[in-house]
């Protein structure tokens, strides 16, 4: 199974700053089928990005995804107060589908 | 608006059984594969099981294979997860999620989750 390793574990930033989150796969993700989710405390995850770089419906354009093969990145161009949360990557190019362990973006 | 509402969770003893349900609305349920994803307390996400649109194809994570079954009733827009031989490590919030793949895609809508606690 593909292991996804997210870094850093925690990112401490201020509103208005740029956030760069990494997701590295243990082997190449077929089709670059990678998604990103945001989860706030006590809530279900919310889909942000699919197919590595396509924004889900209703997701602001400050969220962008990039990458291919084994290295993927989620970028939040300017952090808004509501963006602070835990972010997970997920690959669906290989069975079984797997998630990364998460990156927490906290207010500095 | 897509809505997914889980029910059936609770406290169960090790070795016991529980059946989760997910009531779907706001979309054509019979046109989408559906999955269960779980999250142990304070931990990350783990995909558990998927069922195809017609119910003829199912897949399971190795951690639950042989113990859990998944089913759906397209006439009632309902998804089920039958969990048998439950273990402490099955303790988690269980989410039903709409699956954007035949039996393996991303999850574009999630329920609010239901807690299952396996403890004596």
PDB file of C-alpha atoms in Angstrom:
ATOM      1  CA  UNK A   1       0.000   0.000   0.000  1.00  0.00           C
ATOM      2  CA  UNK A   2       1.102   3.562  -0.637  1.00  0.00           C
ATOM      3  CA  UNK A   3       2.195   5.439   2.475  1.00  0.00           C
ATOM      4  CA  UNK A   4       1.623   9.189   2.396  1.00  0.00           C
ATOM      5  CA  UNK A   5       3.878  11.301   4.604  1.00  0.00           C
ATOM      6  CA  UNK A   6       2.794  14.867   5.281  1.00  0.00           C
ATOM      7  CA  UNK A   7       5.095  17.623   6.448  1.00  0.00           C
ATOM      8  CA  UNK A   8       5.409  19.559   8.549  1.00  0.00           C
ATOM      9  CA  UNK A   9       3.353  18.070  11.327  1.00  0.00           C
ATOM     10  CA  UNK A  10       2.379  21.526  12.530  1.00  0.00           C
ATOM     11  CA  UNK A  11       2.628  24.861  10.768  1.00  0.00           C
ATOM     12  CA  UNK A  12       2.372  28.013  12.885  1.00  0.00           C
ATOM     13  CA  UNK A  13       1.459  31.039  10.796  1.00  0.00           C
ATOM     14  CA  UNK A  14      -0.371  34.338  11.029  1.00  0.00           C
ATOM     15  CA  UNK A  15      -3.459  35.369   9.052  1.00  0.00           C
ATOM     16  CA  UNK A  16      -2.402  36.783   5.712  1.00  0.00           C
ATOM     17  CA  UNK A  17       0.658  34.560   5.432  1.00  0.00           C
ATOM     18  CA  UNK A  18       1.224  31.867   2.828  1.00  0.00           C
ATOM     19  CA  UNK A  19       0.982  28.195   3.828  1.00  0.00           C
ATOM     20  CA  UNK A  20       2.792  25.432   1.979  1.00  0.00           C
ATOM     21  CA  UNK A  21       1.924  21.849   2.934  1.00  0.00           C
ATOM     22  CA  UNK A  22       3.740  18.806   1.564  1.00  0.00           C
ATOM     23  CA  UNK A  23       2.518  15.274   0.882  1.00  0.00           C
ATOM     24  CA  UNK A  24       5.084  12.685  -0.194  1.00  0.00           C
ATOM     25  CA  UNK A  25       4.125   9.217  -1.417  1.00  0.00           C
ATOM     26  CA  UNK A  26       6.152   6.040  -0.871  1.00  0.00           C
ATOM     27  CA  UNK A  27       5.680   5.231  -4.568  1.00  0.00           C
ATOM     28  CA  UNK A  28       4.306   7.052  -7.576  1.00  0.00           C
ATOM     29  CA  UNK A  29       0.588   7.828  -7.353  1.00  0.00           C
ATOM     30  CA  UNK A  30      -1.104   6.479 -10.444  1.00  0.00           C
ATOM     31  CA  UNK A  31      -2.717   9.177 -12.558  1.00  0.00           C
ATOM     32  CA  UNK A  32      -1.704  11.791  -9.977  1.00  0.00           C
ATOM     33  CA  UNK A  33      -4.953  10.885  -8.279  1.00  0.00           C
ATOM     34  CA  UNK A  34      -4.449  12.861  -5.106  1.00  0.00           C
ATOM     35  CA  UNK A  35      -6.942  14.841  -3.037  1.00  0.00           C
ATOM     36  CA  UNK A  36      -6.684  17.298  -0.154  1.00  0.00           C
ATOM     37  CA  UNK A  37      -9.181  17.743   2.692  1.00  0.00           C
ATOM     38  CA  UNK A  38      -9.610  20.279   5.466  1.00  0.00           C
ATOM     39  CA  UNK A  39     -10.960  19.229   8.860  1.00  0.00           C
ATOM     40  CA  UNK A  40     -11.912  21.547  11.693  1.00  0.00           C
ATOM     41  CA  UNK A  41     -12.418  20.293  15.270  1.00  0.00           C
ATOM     42  CA  UNK A  42     -15.651  18.360  15.678  1.00  0.00           C
ATOM     43  CA  UNK A  43     -16.445  18.518  11.970  1.00  0.00           C
ATOM     44  CA  UNK A  44     -16.281  16.152   9.045  1.00  0.00           C
ATOM     45  CA  UNK A  45     -13.509  16.574   6.489  1.00  0.00           C
ATOM     46  CA  UNK A  46     -14.217  18.865   3.532  1.00  0.00           C
ATOM     47  CA  UNK A  47     -12.864  18.226   0.055  1.00  0.00           C
ATOM     48  CA  UNK A  48     -10.605  21.018  -1.183  1.00  0.00           C
ATOM     49  CA  UNK A  49      -8.632  19.625  -4.130  1.00  0.00           C
ATOM     50  CA  UNK A  50      -8.909  16.510  -6.313  1.00  0.00           C
ATOM     51  CA  UNK A  51      -6.819  15.178  -9.199  1.00  0.00           C
ATOM     52  CA  UNK A  52      -3.864  16.952  -7.555  1.00  0.00           C
ATOM     53  CA  UNK A  53      -4.807  20.433  -8.760  1.00  0.00           C
ATOM     54  CA  UNK A  54      -8.560  20.764  -9.376  1.00  0.00           C
ATOM     55  CA  UNK A  55     -10.479  22.819  -6.832  1.00  0.00           C
ATOM     56  CA  UNK A  56     -13.702  21.326  -5.513  1.00  0.00           C
ATOM     57  CA  UNK A  57     -16.979  23.185  -5.867  1.00  0.00           C
ATOM     58  CA  UNK A  58     -17.139  26.307  -3.726  1.00  0.00           C
ATOM     59  CA  UNK A  59     -13.491  26.260  -2.659  1.00  0.00           C
ATOM     60  CA  UNK A  60     -11.856  29.722  -2.730  1.00  0.00           C
ATOM     61  CA  UNK A  61      -9.046  30.264  -5.220  1.00  0.00           C
ATOM     62  CA  UNK A  62      -6.545  30.959  -2.424  1.00  0.00           C
ATOM     63  CA  UNK A  63      -6.345  27.153  -2.163  1.00  0.00           C
ATOM     64  CA  UNK A  64      -4.257  25.498  -4.862  1.00  0.00           C
ATOM     65  CA  UNK A  65      -2.757  22.081  -5.379  1.00  0.00           C
ATOM     66  CA  UNK A  66       0.239  21.010  -7.403  1.00  0.00           C
ATOM     67  CA  UNK A  67       2.634  18.146  -7.900  1.00  0.00           C
ATOM     68  CA  UNK A  68       2.937  14.790  -9.577  1.00  0.00           C
ATOM     69  CA  UNK A  69       4.418  11.352  -9.084  1.00  0.00           C
ATOM     70  CA  UNK A  70       5.450  11.189  -5.446  1.00  0.00           C
ATOM     71  CA  UNK A  71       5.522  14.858  -4.420  1.00  0.00           C
ATOM     72  CA  UNK A  72       2.435  16.993  -3.957  1.00  0.00           C
ATOM     73  CA  UNK A  73       1.801  20.403  -2.415  1.00  0.00           C
ATOM     74  CA  UNK A  74      -1.197  22.275  -1.072  1.00  0.00           C
ATOM     75  CA  UNK A  75      -0.735  26.034  -0.998  1.00  0.00           C
ATOM     76  CA  UNK A  76      -2.945  28.549   0.762  1.00  0.00           C
ATOM     77  CA  UNK A  77      -1.914  31.888  -0.694  1.00  0.00           C
ATOM     78  CA  UNK A  78      -3.146  34.137   2.123  1.00  0.00           C
ATOM     79  CA  UNK A  79      -4.469  32.540   5.278  1.00  0.00           C
ATOM     80  CA  UNK A  80      -7.881  33.650   6.442  1.00  0.00           C
ATOM     81  CA  UNK A  81      -8.952  33.112  10.086  1.00  0.00           C
ATOM     82  CA  UNK A  82     -11.313  30.314   9.011  1.00  0.00           C
ATOM     83  CA  UNK A  83      -8.510  28.369   7.292  1.00  0.00           C
ATOM     84  CA  UNK A  84      -6.809  27.196  10.469  1.00  0.00           C
ATOM     85  CA  UNK A  85      -7.451  23.462  10.685  1.00  0.00           C
ATOM     86  CA  UNK A  86      -5.931  20.051   9.988  1.00  0.00           C
ATOM     87  CA  UNK A  87      -5.288  19.142   6.357  1.00  0.00           C
ATOM     88  CA  UNK A  88      -5.076  15.609   4.971  1.00  0.00           C
ATOM     89  CA  UNK A  89      -3.923  14.303   1.619  1.00  0.00           C
ATOM     90  CA  UNK A  90      -5.397  11.118   0.145  1.00  0.00           C
ATOM     91  CA  UNK A  91      -4.358   9.029  -2.839  1.00  0.00           C
ATOM     92  CA  UNK A  92      -6.874   7.136  -4.924  1.00  0.00           C
ATOM     93  CA  UNK A  93      -4.722   5.960  -7.774  1.00  0.00           C
ATOM     94  CA  UNK A  94      -3.748   2.719  -6.088  1.00  0.00           C
ATOM     95  CA  UNK A  95      -5.690   0.264  -3.954  1.00  0.00           C
ATOM     96  CA  UNK A  96      -6.185   0.536  -1.057  1.00  0.00           C
ATOM     97  CA  UNK A  97      -6.856   4.227  -0.844  1.00  0.00           C
ATOM     98  CA  UNK A  98      -4.737   5.825   1.857  1.00  0.00           C
ATOM     99  CA  UNK A  99      -4.519   9.100   3.752  1.00  0.00           C
ATOM    100  CA  UNK A 100      -1.595  11.033   5.095  1.00  0.00           C
ATOM    101  CA  UNK A 101      -1.336  11.590   8.840  1.00  0.00           C
ATOM    102  CA  UNK A 102      -2.293  15.255   8.581  1.00  0.00           C
ATOM    103  CA  UNK A 103      -0.746  18.705   8.930  1.00  0.00           C
ATOM    104  CA  UNK A 104      -2.139  21.084  11.512  1.00  0.00           C
ATOM    105  CA  UNK A 105      -2.107  24.751  10.529  1.00  0.00           C
ATOM    106  CA  UNK A 106      -2.343  26.794  13.711  1.00  0.00           C
ATOM    107  CA  UNK A 107      -2.446  30.485  14.484  1.00  0.00           C
ATOM    108  CA  UNK A 108       0.937  31.858  15.468  1.00  0.00           C
TER     109      UNK A 108
ATOM    110  CA  UNK B   1     -27.973  20.189  -1.115  1.00  0.00           C
ATOM    111  CA  UNK B   2     -26.271  16.853  -0.515  1.00  0.00           C
ATOM    112  CA  UNK B   3     -26.990  15.483   2.948  1.00  0.00           C
ATOM    113  CA  UNK B   4     -25.656  12.316   4.551  1.00  0.00           C
ATOM    114  CA  UNK B   5     -26.893  11.375   8.006  1.00  0.00           C
ATOM    115  CA  UNK B   6     -25.369   8.480   9.925  1.00  0.00           C
ATOM    116  CA  UNK B   7     -27.104   6.569  12.696  1.00  0.00           C
ATOM    117  CA  UNK B   8     -26.716   3.398  14.730  1.00  0.00           C
ATOM    118  CA  UNK B   9     -23.545   4.124  16.637  1.00  0.00           C
ATOM    119  CA  UNK B  10     -22.968   3.637  20.342  1.00  0.00           C
ATOM    120  CA  UNK B  11     -21.204   1.552  22.949  1.00  0.00           C
ATOM    121  CA  UNK B  12     -20.668  -2.151  22.288  1.00  0.00           C
ATOM    122  CA  UNK B  13     -18.634  -4.824  24.031  1.00  0.00           C
ATOM    123  CA  UNK B  14     -15.642  -6.469  22.374  1.00  0.00           C
ATOM    124  CA  UNK B  15     -16.841  -9.293  20.147  1.00  0.00           C
ATOM    125  CA  UNK B  16     -20.206  -7.636  19.687  1.00  0.00           C
ATOM    126  CA  UNK B  17     -21.987  -6.341  16.602  1.00  0.00           C
ATOM    127  CA  UNK B  18     -23.383  -3.031  15.430  1.00  0.00           C
ATOM    128  CA  UNK B  19     -25.102  -1.869  12.267  1.00  0.00           C
ATOM    129  CA  UNK B  20     -24.547   1.653  11.012  1.00  0.00           C
ATOM    130  CA  UNK B  21     -26.870   3.346   8.558  1.00  0.00           C
ATOM    131  CA  UNK B  22     -26.486   6.423   6.394  1.00  0.00           C
ATOM    132  CA  UNK B  23     -29.520   8.204   4.972  1.00  0.00           C
ATOM    133  CA  UNK B  24     -28.753  10.132   1.807  1.00  0.00           C
ATOM    134  CA  UNK B  25     -30.662  13.008   0.236  1.00  0.00           C
ATOM    135  CA  UNK B  26     -30.158  15.867  -2.199  1.00  0.00           C
ATOM    136  CA  UNK B  27     -28.654  13.765  -4.997  1.00  0.00           C
ATOM    137  CA  UNK B  28     -29.334  10.663  -7.070  1.00  0.00           C
ATOM    138  CA  UNK B  29     -28.075   8.088  -4.581  1.00  0.00           C
ATOM    139  CA  UNK B  30     -28.178   5.211  -7.053  1.00  0.00           C
ATOM    140  CA  UNK B  31     -25.677   6.987  -9.339  1.00  0.00           C
ATOM    141  CA  UNK B  32     -22.790   7.085  -6.867  1.00  0.00           C
ATOM    142  CA  UNK B  33     -20.511   4.624  -5.161  1.00  0.00           C
ATOM    143  CA  UNK B  34     -20.484   5.111  -1.404  1.00  0.00           C
ATOM    144  CA  UNK B  35     -17.806   4.576   1.220  1.00  0.00           C
ATOM    145  CA  UNK B  36     -17.281   4.435   4.951  1.00  0.00           C
ATOM    146  CA  UNK B  37     -14.251   6.225   6.400  1.00  0.00           C
ATOM    147  CA  UNK B  38     -13.343   6.170  10.081  1.00  0.00           C
ATOM    148  CA  UNK B  39     -11.273   8.255  12.463  1.00  0.00           C
ATOM    149  CA  UNK B  40     -10.055   6.920  15.781  1.00  0.00           C
ATOM    150  CA  UNK B  41     -10.048   9.471  18.622  1.00  0.00           C
ATOM    151  CA  UNK B  42      -7.297  12.023  18.038  1.00  0.00           C
ATOM    152  CA  UNK B  43      -6.044  10.153  14.969  1.00  0.00           C
ATOM    153  CA  UNK B  44      -6.148  10.451  11.197  1.00  0.00           C
ATOM    154  CA  UNK B  45      -8.543   9.150   8.578  1.00  0.00           C
ATOM    155  CA  UNK B  46      -8.808   5.526   7.462  1.00  0.00           C
ATOM    156  CA  UNK B  47     -10.877   4.305   4.531  1.00  0.00           C
ATOM    157  CA  UNK B  48     -12.951   1.278   5.614  1.00  0.00           C
ATOM    158  CA  UNK B  49     -15.179   0.058   2.794  1.00  0.00           C
ATOM    159  CA  UNK B  50     -16.762   0.953  -0.542  1.00  0.00           C
ATOM    160  CA  UNK B  51     -19.789  -0.287  -2.474  1.00  0.00           C
ATOM    161  CA  UNK B  52     -20.472   0.260  -6.159  1.00  0.00           C
ATOM    162  CA  UNK B  53     -23.591   1.992  -7.493  1.00  0.00           C
ATOM    163  CA  UNK B  54     -25.569  -1.213  -7.882  1.00  0.00           C
ATOM    164  CA  UNK B  55     -24.084  -2.963  -4.867  1.00  0.00           C
ATOM    165  CA  UNK B  56     -22.464  -5.724  -6.871  1.00  0.00           C
ATOM    166  CA  UNK B  57     -18.883  -4.778  -6.034  1.00  0.00           C
ATOM    167  CA  UNK B  58     -17.530  -4.177  -2.558  1.00  0.00           C
ATOM    168  CA  UNK B  59     -14.046  -3.661  -1.121  1.00  0.00           C
ATOM    169  CA  UNK B  60     -12.732  -3.557   2.412  1.00  0.00           C
ATOM    170  CA  UNK B  61      -9.643  -2.435   4.238  1.00  0.00           C
ATOM    171  CA  UNK B  62      -7.565  -5.376   5.444  1.00  0.00           C
ATOM    172  CA  UNK B  63      -8.208  -4.265   9.036  1.00  0.00           C
ATOM    173  CA  UNK B  64     -11.944  -5.063   8.736  1.00  0.00           C
ATOM    174  CA  UNK B  65     -12.053  -7.720   6.018  1.00  0.00           C
ATOM    175  CA  UNK B  66     -14.107 -10.725   7.050  1.00  0.00           C
ATOM    176  CA  UNK B  67     -15.729  -8.846   9.941  1.00  0.00           C
ATOM    177  CA  UNK B  68     -17.572  -5.968   8.248  1.00  0.00           C
ATOM    178  CA  UNK B  69     -20.069  -6.049   5.396  1.00  0.00           C
ATOM    179  CA  UNK B  70     -21.397  -3.111   3.403  1.00  0.00           C
ATOM    180  CA  UNK B  71     -24.740  -2.901   1.648  1.00  0.00           C
ATOM    181  CA  UNK B  72     -27.084  -0.364   0.140  1.00  0.00           C
ATOM    182  CA  UNK B  73     -30.785   0.018  -0.581  1.00  0.00           C
ATOM    183  CA  UNK B  74     -31.171   2.307  -3.567  1.00  0.00           C
ATOM    184  CA  UNK B  75     -34.965   2.321  -3.189  1.00  0.00           C
ATOM    185  CA  UNK B  76     -34.553   3.884   0.268  1.00  0.00           C
ATOM    186  CA  UNK B  77     -31.398   5.933  -0.415  1.00  0.00           C
ATOM    187  CA  UNK B  78     -29.666   4.197   2.445  1.00  0.00           C
ATOM    188  CA  UNK B  79     -26.189   2.798   3.034  1.00  0.00           C
ATOM    189  CA  UNK B  80     -25.353   0.279   5.741  1.00  0.00           C
ATOM    190  CA  UNK B  81     -22.266  -1.053   7.474  1.00  0.00           C
ATOM    191  CA  UNK B  82     -22.664  -4.278   9.442  1.00  0.00           C
ATOM    192  CA  UNK B  83     -19.825  -4.592  11.935  1.00  0.00           C
ATOM    193  CA  UNK B  84     -19.235  -7.944  13.617  1.00  0.00           C
ATOM    194  CA  UNK B  85     -16.544  -9.265  15.966  1.00  0.00           C
ATOM    195  CA  UNK B  86     -15.784  -5.732  17.050  1.00  0.00           C
ATOM    196  CA  UNK B  87     -12.462  -4.916  18.652  1.00  0.00           C
ATOM    197  CA  UNK B  88     -11.232  -2.041  20.778  1.00  0.00           C
ATOM    198  CA  UNK B  89      -9.271  -0.758  17.799  1.00  0.00           C
ATOM    199  CA  UNK B  90     -12.537  -0.308  15.867  1.00  0.00           C
ATOM    200  CA  UNK B  91     -13.418   2.545  18.224  1.00  0.00           C
ATOM    201  CA  UNK B  92     -13.785   5.596  15.989  1.00  0.00           C
ATOM    202  CA  UNK B  93     -16.066   8.137  14.433  1.00  0.00           C
ATOM    203  CA  UNK B  94     -17.478   6.544  11.296  1.00  0.00           C
ATOM    204  CA  UNK B  95     -18.286   8.773   8.348  1.00  0.00           C
ATOM    205  CA  UNK B  96     -20.287   7.847   5.306  1.00  0.00           C
ATOM    206  CA  UNK B  97     -18.996   9.589   2.219  1.00  0.00           C
ATOM    207  CA  UNK B  98     -20.017   9.963  -1.392  1.00  0.00           C
ATOM    208  CA  UNK B  99     -17.354   8.340  -3.530  1.00  0.00           C
ATOM    209  CA  UNK B 100     -16.309   9.799  -6.865  1.00  0.00           C
ATOM    210  CA  UNK B 101     -14.958   6.604  -8.327  1.00  0.00           C
ATOM    211  CA  UNK B 102     -16.349   3.246  -9.395  1.00  0.00           C
ATOM    212  CA  UNK B 103     -14.858   1.635  -6.321  1.00  0.00           C
ATOM    213  CA  UNK B 104     -11.978   3.964  -5.622  1.00  0.00           C
ATOM    214  CA  UNK B 105     -12.046   7.732  -5.903  1.00  0.00           C
ATOM    215  CA  UNK B 106     -12.052  10.785  -3.732  1.00  0.00           C
ATOM    216  CA  UNK B 107     -14.806  11.731  -1.291  1.00  0.00           C
ATOM    217  CA  UNK B 108     -16.717  14.869  -2.215  1.00  0.00           C
ATOM    218  CA  UNK B 109     -19.392  14.882   0.479  1.00  0.00           C
ATOM    219  CA  UNK B 110     -19.312  13.556   4.030  1.00  0.00           C
ATOM    220  CA  UNK B 111     -21.819  12.917   6.781  1.00  0.00           C
ATOM    221  CA  UNK B 112     -21.333  14.441  10.215  1.00  0.00           C
ATOM    222  CA  UNK B 113     -20.066  11.141  11.584  1.00  0.00           C
ATOM    223  CA  UNK B 114     -21.244   8.706  14.260  1.00  0.00           C
ATOM    224  CA  UNK B 115     -19.210   7.470  17.202  1.00  0.00           C
ATOM    225  CA  UNK B 116     -18.676   3.767  17.776  1.00  0.00           C
ATOM    226  CA  UNK B 117     -17.068   2.806  21.067  1.00  0.00           C
ATOM    227  CA  UNK B 118     -15.927  -0.768  21.640  1.00  0.00           C
ATOM    228  CA  UNK B 119     -15.284  -1.317  25.324  1.00  0.00           C
ATOM    229  CA  UNK B 120     -16.207  -3.609  28.175  1.00  0.00           C
TER     230      UNK B 120
END
